Amino acid sequence: MSWLYLAVAILFEIVGTSAMKMSDGMTRAGPAAVVVLCYGVAFVLLAQALRTIEVGIAYAIWSAAGTAAIAAIGVVVFGESLSLLKIAGIALIVAGVASLHAANGAA
């Protein structure tokens, strides 16, 4: 169940971060409310996941998945640039999380 909590927490964090981009510096009430709501839910679910998942593993997965998803959303939704260096950076983040997971004996 903890892994499900973590996955849903990541989804809420991704939606919250996307809404943050749309909030225009938290000056637009609707997107700003979505940011606060989504981050609140995300942190509650992350806290539940941390009951059984090691914090280093959970946070590595949280940050890597969020970073990769937001980078993709930035390109697709917000028209941000994509380069080979950005792709390589995301690949390195994912490789780092995979190595942490493997070193923990979970892979």
C-alpha positions as semicolon CSV with decimal commas, in nm:
position;residue;x (nm);y (nm);z (nm)
1;M;0,000;0,000;0,000
2;S;0,291;0,236;0,072
3;W;0,405;0,221;-0,289
4;L;0,055;0,320;-0,400
5;Y;0,063;0,612;-0,156
6;L;0,397;0,718;-0,303
7;A;0,272;0,692;-0,662
8;V;-0,039;0,898;-0,591
9;A;0,167;1,151;-0,393
10;I;0,391;1,193;-0,698
11;L;0,088;1,249;-0,921
12;F;-0,045;1,520;-0,688
13;E;0,299;1,683;-0,676
14;I;0,316;1,687;-1,056
15;V;-0,030;1,845;-1,085
16;G;0,058;2,097;-0,812
17;T;0,381;2,195;-0,984
18;S;0,205;2,232;-1,319
19;A;-0,057;2,452;-1,152
20;M;0,224;2,656;-0,997
21;K;0,348;2,738;-1,347
22;M;-0,006;2,842;-1,442
23;S;-0,053;3,052;-1,126
24;D;0,163;3,336;-1,259
25;G;0,365;3,369;-0,941
26;M;0,069;3,261;-0,723
27;T;-0,127;3,568;-0,839
28;R;-0,410;3,370;-1,005
29;A;-0,645;3,235;-0,740
30;G;-0,764;2,919;-0,916
31;P;-0,425;2,771;-1,000
32;A;-0,284;2,890;-0,666
33;A;-0,559;2,701;-0,482
34;V;-0,478;2,389;-0,685
35;V;-0,111;2,425;-0,584
36;V;-0,193;2,442;-0,213
37;L;-0,444;2,157;-0,230
38;C;-0,222;1,928;-0,437
39;Y;0,089;1,985;-0,230
40;G;-0,107;1,927;0,089
41;V;-0,242;1,595;-0,038
42;A;0,100;1,500;-0,178
43;F;0,276;1,556;0,155
44;V;0,014;1,365;0,352
45;L;0,043;1,071;0,114
46;L;0,424;1,089;0,117
47;A;0,415;1,078;0,496
48;Q;0,200;0,764;0,479
49;A;0,441;0,603;0,232
50;L;0,734;0,678;0,464
51;R;0,583;0,453;0,728
52;T;0,735;0,152;0,549
53;I;0,955;0,286;0,267
54;E;1,299;0,419;0,356
55;V;1,309;0,798;0,329
56;G;1,611;0,800;0,098
57;I;1,445;0,564;-0,148
58;A;1,104;0,731;-0,132
59;Y;1,245;1,080;-0,176
60;A;1,473;0,971;-0,460
61;I;1,176;0,820;-0,644
62;W;0,959;1,123;-0,561
63;S;1,211;1,372;-0,691
64;A;1,319;1,173;-0,998
65;A;0,966;1,095;-1,112
66;G;0,856;1,452;-1,050
67;T;1,156;1,598;-1,229
68;A;1,116;1,375;-1,534
69;A;0,741;1,431;-1,556
70;I;0,763;1,808;-1,509
71;A;1,040;1,832;-1,769
72;A;0,818;1,647;-2,017
73;I;0,513;1,859;-1,928
74;G;0,725;2,171;-1,966
75;V;0,813;2,071;-2,321
76;V;0,470;1,939;-2,427
77;V;0,234;2,178;-2,246
78;F;0,437;2,494;-2,187
79;G;0,652;2,489;-2,502
80;E;0,982;2,479;-2,313
81;S;1,300;2,374;-2,491
82;L;1,435;2,021;-2,504
83;S;1,798;1,937;-2,565
84;L;2,016;1,629;-2,557
85;L;2,178;1,763;-2,240
86;K;1,837;1,784;-2,067
87;I;1,754;1,431;-2,179
88;A;2,091;1,308;-2,052
89;G;2,036;1,481;-1,719
90;I;1,698;1,317;-1,672
91;A;1,847;0,980;-1,769
92;L;2,120;1,027;-1,507
93;I;1,860;1,109;-1,241
94;V;1,665;0,794;-1,325
95;A;1,987;0,589;-1,325
96;G;2,075;0,731;-0,983
97;V;1,741;0,633;-0,838
98;A;1,770;0,286;-0,988
99;S;2,117;0,243;-0,835
100;L;1,993;0,358;-0,491
101;H;1,706;0,113;-0,517
102;A;1,939;-0,170;-0,622
103;A;2,191;-0,089;-0,349
104;N;1,909;-0,118;-0,097
105;G;1,843;-0,473;-0,215
106;A;1,498;-0,382;-0,345
107;A;1,564;-0,432;-0,715
